[in-house]
Amino acid sequence: MKSLQKLSRFKLTLLVLAIGLAIFPFVSDSRTALIMLTQIFIFAVFAMSYDILLGYTGIVSFGHAMFFGIGAYTVAICLKMFGSTMPAFFIAIVLTLIITGIVSYLVGILTLRLKSHFFAMLTLAVSSLFLVTAEKWRSLTMGNDGFTFVVPELFRDRVSFYLIALVLLVGTYIFLDRFTQSPMGKVLQAIRENEPRVESLGFKVMHYKVIANVVAGMVAGLAGILYAMSLRFVNTAVLSVELSLDVLLITIIGGVGTLFGSVVGAAIIELARHGLMDLAKVHWIFERWVILFGIIFILVVMFFPKGIVGTTKHWWDKRQYKKKEKLRKEMEAGAVKDTFS
Amino acid sequence: METIANITINGLATGMLIFLLAAGLTLIFGLMDVLNFAHGALFLWGAYAGIWAYTTTGSFLAGILAALVIGMVLGYLLERFIIKPVYGNHIQQLLITLGAMLVLSEVVKVFWGPNILQAQAPLWLQGSWEIGGLYLIKYRLFIIAVGLIVFLGLLFLLNRTKIGLIVRAGVMDKEMVQSLGINIRKVFLFVFMLGAAMAGLAGVLFGPYSGVIYAEIGLEYGILAFIVVVIGGMGSVLGSMVAAIIVGLLGAYAGYYAPDIALAVNFLIMLAVLIFKPSGIMGMKEAVR
């Protein structure tokens, strides 16, 4: 009970939400809702990993899909080569963590010393090299066409797959929340706010940025694994620039610098995509839903730079502060009255 | 021998086309320090509007004019409504112009449909001259000529005219120029529109060069322009020229001798340049913080 009291009201809400989502498949038997929620969970994990870079450290990367793609390809190739068994799946997880770890470390130490936009261009370059490699190494990746593979028994059932994705989401959230609240995470946020000052305080900025890059890369790899398994198919789209831009959109719209914002962003974008695609039957303009998307994106950057969750949080904090101030003033007034009476 | 000569000429033409695209970005990104990711969209609009005007009127010059005008109009709108609120903030510039890029590329599909459009060179630029085994395709020579004219014109504008002086001074110290009684905002707007018009020009010239245009070229060539500006060095018109020719030539050679890595060549060059000389070949500004 005591540990429960320690949790803030926000975390408690999240806990209730997670439990609600966990029992959802046993209450409703809508297959489309289940699949869509699974997709949302996967993209939320991907977006949270991106938020560690963009929102918490202030690094813009255009090549985050690279790590996502490495995860997707690793699991696909492992399951194809070693057969659709659980050990093969676990090998894929370990391999993904190792490969994304090494790649993100190397990319980090080579390029993070550059200014933000140069870094963005470099990540774009490196991820494009991966894309070209995947397209040309046909014996391994089947090039642009991609290939299908069979997933282990456990993942074939939509409900259990849904639960696994949910567990990954909650686990990632808790892990990244601890990470950003740790002294390490505080340094990252300080780098975002004022890099020269952090450096002059004696912190090795590069060192911290590389660690952020590695953590983000590894988590994105995990999201990629689940994404490939949900489709049971993989092709070079998982490495494309468009995917990197998608995750950027999700993070911005949800709100940078708040992990929960990434989850909200993923939900909004996935739901909007489905909803607007259905509307295409009503009027052809909805087939071009990206226009609407782009406009919303521009407006969000202009007027809500903190995104949906960030803005809400700001407003909420302000209200709480005002309430507290009012309470304090009333108490002070009361105290003054007491002394005079 | 003839093969090498032919490849060189083709590479030069490609390089000049890339230069036209990158030159606009050099002004916008290199001089004014605005990360304009919508540059590819201006190129795309130049291609579509230009080719449309060209096919409806039958005059290639009308197409070029239309591309220049659409570039300027879009440049004006972008600067006024999208970029003005985020001057000085790189990350926001990057994000907001990305949004503009999405919108503009998608609106193209509304007007001209999502399918590939064909484009042909006008009659007077079709065909080629043959000189001793050397094939000189007229249209490519035309692109090289236009590229050279624009290059010299830009150098003249920046180094020999008063407006060039103001722009260069404004880049170094905005407040100082402002305090001298010059409306630096207006100058920047002009530079932005000029850069946008050049992107439009590159777009319409690209149409007959590749034979087909489609909505995805916006992102593809926008990224290519950034690569060239980064390789050449921020704010250096000469650097962009050198980088564009390097990219064009190496692309052509790789396409012939090692087609497997042709797609990756640009990125490999940029990677090498950024790792060993982050400020670019002719760069003056420091890229490492």
XYZ file of N, CA and C in Angstrom, chain B residues 25-161:
411
model
N 19.891 26.260 -52.542
C 19.978 25.847 -51.146
C 21.216 26.462 -50.481
N 22.273 26.657 -51.262
C 23.467 27.288 -50.697
C 23.120 28.676 -50.184
N 22.314 29.400 -50.956
C 21.905 30.727 -50.514
C 21.059 30.628 -49.247
N 20.087 29.720 -49.283
C 19.121 29.656 -48.189
C 19.730 29.040 -46.932
N 20.401 27.913 -47.121
C 20.950 27.155 -45.993
C 22.313 27.710 -45.605
N 23.160 27.906 -46.606
C 24.526 28.299 -46.322
C 24.655 29.742 -45.867
N 23.982 30.644 -46.564
C 24.150 32.053 -46.227
C 23.194 32.508 -45.140
N 21.897 32.149 -45.319
C 20.928 32.655 -44.357
C 20.756 31.743 -43.164
N 21.424 30.563 -43.225
C 21.368 29.636 -42.101
C 19.940 29.142 -41.828
N 19.172 28.992 -42.891
C 17.831 28.432 -42.733
C 17.848 27.011 -43.288
N 17.493 26.065 -42.421
C 17.444 24.669 -42.852
C 16.141 24.446 -43.595
N 16.185 24.558 -44.900
C 14.941 24.476 -45.664
C 14.763 23.091 -46.265
N 14.014 22.263 -45.580
C 13.803 20.921 -46.113
C 12.767 20.908 -47.213
N 12.090 22.030 -47.400
C 11.085 22.091 -48.455
C 11.723 22.426 -49.798
N 13.052 22.517 -49.824
C 13.711 22.882 -51.078
C 13.389 21.870 -52.182
N 13.358 20.610 -51.824
C 13.004 19.569 -52.789
C 11.603 19.772 -53.334
N 10.709 20.281 -52.484
C 9.336 20.511 -52.931
C 9.286 21.639 -53.953
N 10.154 22.648 -53.786
C 10.202 23.737 -54.762
C 10.676 23.201 -56.110
N 11.665 22.326 -56.044
C 12.177 21.658 -57.234
C 11.053 20.872 -57.928
N 10.319 20.126 -57.103
C 9.208 19.321 -57.622
C 8.155 20.192 -58.296
N 7.828 21.313 -57.646
C 6.815 22.209 -58.220
C 7.314 22.851 -59.497
N 8.596 23.182 -59.513
C 9.183 23.723 -60.735
C 9.043 22.727 -61.868
N 9.322 21.457 -61.560
C 9.236 20.424 -62.589
C 7.803 20.282 -63.093
N 6.846 20.165 -62.178
C 5.469 19.919 -62.604
C 4.859 21.126 -63.310
N 5.000 22.297 -62.660
C 4.389 23.489 -63.260
C 5.068 23.821 -64.586
N 6.402 23.677 -64.627
C 7.137 23.998 -65.839
C 6.759 23.070 -66.983
N 6.737 21.785 -66.708
C 6.419 20.821 -67.766
C 4.974 20.990 -68.218
N 4.120 21.331 -67.257
C 2.707 21.543 -67.608
C 2.572 22.742 -68.549
N 3.245 23.840 -68.177
C 3.184 25.039 -69.033
C 3.804 24.746 -70.396
N 4.870 23.985 -70.398
C 5.570 23.653 -71.634
C 4.686 22.809 -72.560
N 4.002 21.810 -71.999
C 3.168 20.959 -72.857
C 1.903 21.675 -73.305
N 1.365 22.574 -72.484
C 0.133 23.255 -72.909
C 0.416 24.353 -73.933
N 1.527 25.091 -73.731
C 1.801 26.162 -74.694
C 2.692 25.693 -75.842
N 3.445 24.630 -75.612
C 4.342 24.143 -76.653
C 5.663 24.866 -76.694
N 5.842 25.820 -75.798
C 7.093 26.564 -75.793
C 7.901 26.239 -74.541
N 9.130 25.809 -74.748
C 9.957 25.411 -73.608
C 10.299 26.625 -72.752
N 10.475 27.783 -73.414
C 10.801 28.985 -72.655
C 9.670 29.370 -71.712
N 8.429 29.157 -72.173
C 7.277 29.418 -71.303
C 7.333 28.505 -70.083
N 7.756 27.263 -70.307
C 7.894 26.314 -69.198
C 8.912 26.811 -68.186
N 10.065 27.264 -68.690
C 11.106 27.769 -67.799
C 10.598 28.967 -66.998
N 9.890 29.855 -67.719
C 9.344 31.037 -67.061
C 8.361 30.644 -65.954
N 7.487 29.685 -66.288
C 6.495 29.242 -65.313
C 7.190 28.665 -64.089
N 8.254 27.894 -64.313
C 8.968 27.283 -63.183
C 9.588 28.359 -62.299
N 10.176 29.373 -62.938
C 10.781 30.453 -62.157
C 9.728 31.173 -61.324
N 8.574 31.452 -61.972
C 7.519 32.191 -61.274
C 6.966 31.369 -60.112
N 6.700 30.078 -60.370
C 6.120 29.264 -59.293
C 7.121 29.135 -58.146
N 8.399 29.038 -58.497
C 9.425 28.974 -57.455
C 9.405 30.229 -56.591
N 9.331 31.388 -57.244
C 9.342 32.646 -56.496
C 8.107 32.777 -55.623
N 6.944 32.441 -56.188
C 5.701 32.582 -55.419
C 5.735 31.663 -54.199
N 6.119 30.398 -54.430
C 6.166 29.467 -53.303
C 7.229 29.894 -52.295
N 8.348 30.407 -52.811
C 9.400 30.878 -51.918
C 8.896 32.009 -51.036
N 8.143 32.929 -51.657
C 7.574 34.042 -50.904
C 6.648 33.531 -49.808
N 5.737 32.629 -50.194
C 4.771 32.113 -49.224
C 5.482 31.374 -48.091
N 6.474 30.547 -48.462
C 7.194 29.775 -47.446
C 7.885 30.707 -46.458
N 8.586 31.706 -47.021
C 9.344 32.588 -46.142
C 8.423 33.356 -45.213
N 7.347 33.901 -45.795
C 6.449 34.732 -45.002
C 5.714 33.965 -43.918
N 5.203 32.801 -44.282
C 4.268 32.156 -43.355
C 4.848 30.977 -42.587
N 5.863 30.334 -43.146
C 6.360 29.125 -42.496
C 7.680 29.387 -41.774
N 8.584 30.090 -42.436
C 9.936 30.165 -41.896
C 10.146 31.378 -41.010
N 9.437 32.473 -41.294
C 9.630 33.689 -40.519
C 9.473 33.468 -39.006
N 8.449 32.710 -38.581
C 8.303 32.559 -37.131
C 9.428 31.747 -36.479
N 10.208 31.019 -37.272
C 11.188 30.131 -36.643
C 12.625 30.476 -37.034
N 12.861 31.742 -37.414
C 14.235 32.140 -37.716
C 15.105 31.939 -36.486
N 16.269 31.345 -36.707
C 17.208 31.201 -35.612
C 17.090 29.919 -34.818
N 16.061 29.154 -35.071
C 15.908 27.888 -34.346
C 15.990 26.721 -35.336
N 17.138 26.078 -35.363
C 17.371 25.057 -36.376
C 16.415 23.894 -36.327
N 16.201 23.390 -35.117
C 15.373 22.193 -35.019
C 13.960 22.497 -35.481
N 13.444 23.668 -35.068
C 12.087 24.024 -35.488
C 12.007 24.269 -36.989
N 13.056 24.880 -37.551
C 13.085 25.095 -39.004
C 12.993 23.770 -39.730
N 13.799 22.850 -39.246
C 13.866 21.541 -39.864
C 12.485 20.860 -39.858
N 11.844 20.929 -38.694
C 10.566 20.246 -38.555
C 9.486 20.927 -39.380
N 9.455 22.264 -39.331
C 8.358 22.980 -39.966
C 8.484 22.890 -41.493
N 9.715 22.952 -42.006
C 9.856 22.851 -43.456
C 9.601 21.420 -43.915
N 9.842 20.481 -43.030
C 9.503 19.093 -43.335
C 7.995 18.965 -43.536
N 7.232 19.631 -42.648
C 5.788 19.640 -42.798
C 5.375 20.272 -44.116
N 6.023 21.397 -44.444
C 5.724 22.079 -45.709
C 6.030 21.159 -46.888
N 7.131 20.434 -46.767
C 7.533 19.476 -47.810
C 6.432 18.425 -48.036
N 5.910 17.894 -46.926
C 4.853 16.883 -47.027
C 3.648 17.456 -47.756
N 3.230 18.654 -47.314
C 2.034 19.260 -47.893
C 2.238 19.531 -49.385
N 3.360 20.180 -49.718
C 3.572 20.567 -51.112
C 3.676 19.348 -52.030
N 4.352 18.295 -51.580
C 4.474 17.112 -52.444
C 3.126 16.450 -52.654
N 2.272 16.560 -51.638
C 0.987 15.890 -51.750
C 0.023 16.706 -52.613
N 0.133 18.026 -52.524
C -0.752 18.889 -53.326
C -0.451 18.706 -54.821
N 0.811 18.421 -55.144
C 1.167 18.128 -56.535
C 0.308 16.988 -57.070
N 0.112 15.977 -56.216
C -0.678 14.819 -56.650
C -2.142 15.195 -56.858
N -2.615 16.191 -56.080
C -4.000 16.623 -56.257
C -4.173 17.260 -57.636
N -3.193 18.092 -58.031
C -3.307 18.803 -59.305
C -3.015 17.915 -60.508
N -1.938 17.136 -60.417
C -1.504 16.423 -61.607
C -1.637 14.904 -61.498
N -2.256 14.433 -60.410
C -2.430 12.998 -60.263
C -1.170 12.327 -59.766
N -1.312 11.121 -59.197
C -0.155 10.458 -58.604
C 0.742 9.728 -59.610
N 0.386 9.763 -60.878
C 1.142 8.952 -61.835
C 2.361 9.676 -62.381
N 3.214 8.898 -63.029
C 4.416 9.450 -63.644
C 4.024 10.290 -64.855
N 4.672 11.468 -65.018
C 4.434 12.307 -66.191
C 5.620 12.191 -67.145
N 5.336 12.177 -68.443
C 6.419 12.143 -69.430
C 6.850 13.568 -69.754
N 8.121 13.733 -70.067
C 8.604 15.041 -70.490
C 9.656 14.848 -71.564
N 9.581 15.668 -72.618
C 10.548 15.554 -73.711
C 11.216 16.889 -73.962
N 12.438 16.820 -74.423
C 13.131 18.059 -74.756
C 12.462 18.678 -75.982
N 12.462 20.030 -76.092
C 11.905 20.655 -77.294
C 12.724 20.273 -78.530
N 12.115 20.438 -79.691
C 12.749 19.965 -80.932
C 14.164 20.499 -81.117
N 14.327 21.803 -80.851
C 15.631 22.399 -81.101
C 16.714 21.942 -80.132
N 16.312 21.147 -79.112
C 17.336 20.624 -78.197
C 17.442 19.108 -78.282
N 16.680 18.517 -79.215
C 16.730 17.056 -79.331
C 17.909 16.628 -80.184
N 18.276 15.374 -80.020
C 19.349 14.820 -80.854
C 20.723 15.139 -80.312
N 21.730 14.781 -81.113
C 23.087 14.980 -80.632
C 24.029 15.202 -81.804
N 25.194 15.789 -81.477
C 26.248 15.897 -82.486
C 27.234 14.773 -82.232
N 27.807 14.258 -83.323
C 28.829 13.235 -83.140
C 30.145 13.756 -83.695
N 31.138 13.796 -82.832
C 32.450 14.272 -83.282
C 33.465 13.180 -82.951
N 33.828 12.389 -83.948
C 34.851 11.357 -83.769
C 34.559 10.393 -82.633
N 33.371 9.817 -82.661
C 33.049 8.823 -81.633
C 32.537 9.444 -80.346
N 32.603 10.772 -80.291
C 32.138 11.472 -79.105
C 30.693 11.908 -79.341
N 29.775 11.486 -78.470
C 28.377 11.877 -78.642
C 28.060 13.047 -77.736
N 27.714 14.173 -78.318
C 27.358 15.340 -77.526
C 25.846 15.506 -77.604
N 25.178 15.096 -76.545
C 23.725 15.234 -76.545
C 23.388 16.697 -76.304
N 22.583 17.266 -77.204
C 22.345 18.707 -77.173
C 21.766 19.170 -75.838
N 20.787 18.405 -75.360
C 20.120 18.851 -74.144
C 21.090 18.937 -72.973
N 22.024 17.983 -72.923
C 22.992 17.998 -71.817
C 23.927 19.190 -71.930
N 24.340 19.510 -73.161
C 25.186 20.695 -73.349
C 24.431 21.950 -72.914
N 23.121 21.952 -73.227
C 22.272 23.078 -72.837
C 22.264 23.237 -71.315
N 22.129 22.120 -70.616
C 22.121 22.186 -69.145
C 23.456 22.707 -68.623
N 24.565 22.213 -69.223
C 25.884 22.677 -68.794
C 25.997 24.190 -68.994
N 25.484 24.663 -70.142
C 25.545 26.099 -70.420
C 24.729 26.881 -69.400
N 23.507 26.451 -69.147
C 22.667 27.168 -68.181
C 23.333 27.177 -66.810
N 23.885 26.028 -66.422
C 24.557 25.930 -65.126
C 25.686 26.930 -65.016
N 26.486 27.026 -66.082
C 27.620 27.956 -66.045
C 27.145 29.402 -65.949
N 26.078 29.719 -66.725
C 25.558 31.089 -66.687
C 25.086 31.439 -65.280
N 24.320 30.505 -64.666
C 23.807 30.771 -63.325
C 24.947 30.910 -62.328
N 25.953 30.040 -62.479
C 27.109 30.078 -61.579
C 27.797 31.437 -61.637
N 28.097 31.878 -62.869
C 28.785 33.159 -63.024
C 27.903 34.303 -62.537
N 26.600 34.209 -62.849
C 25.674 35.240 -62.413
C 25.640 35.358 -60.897
N 25.632 34.218 -60.218
C 25.589 34.226 -58.750
C 26.856 34.828 -58.175
N 28.001 34.402 -58.737
C 29.270 34.951 -58.249
C 29.289 36.467 -58.416
N 28.780 36.900 -59.594
C 28.736 38.332 -59.848
C 27.836 39.020 -58.827
N 26.655 38.456 -58.638
C 25.674 39.056 -57.734
C 26.230 39.165 -56.317
N 26.887 38.119 -55.865
C 27.340 38.108 -54.475
C 28.601 38.936 -54.270
N 29.488 38.935 -55.268
C 30.790 39.577 -55.052
C 30.923 40.967 -55.635
N 30.077 41.306 -56.589
C 30.318 42.558 -57.300
C 29.193 43.573 -57.144
N 28.067 43.168 -56.568
C 26.961 44.121 -56.485
C 26.714 44.528 -55.039
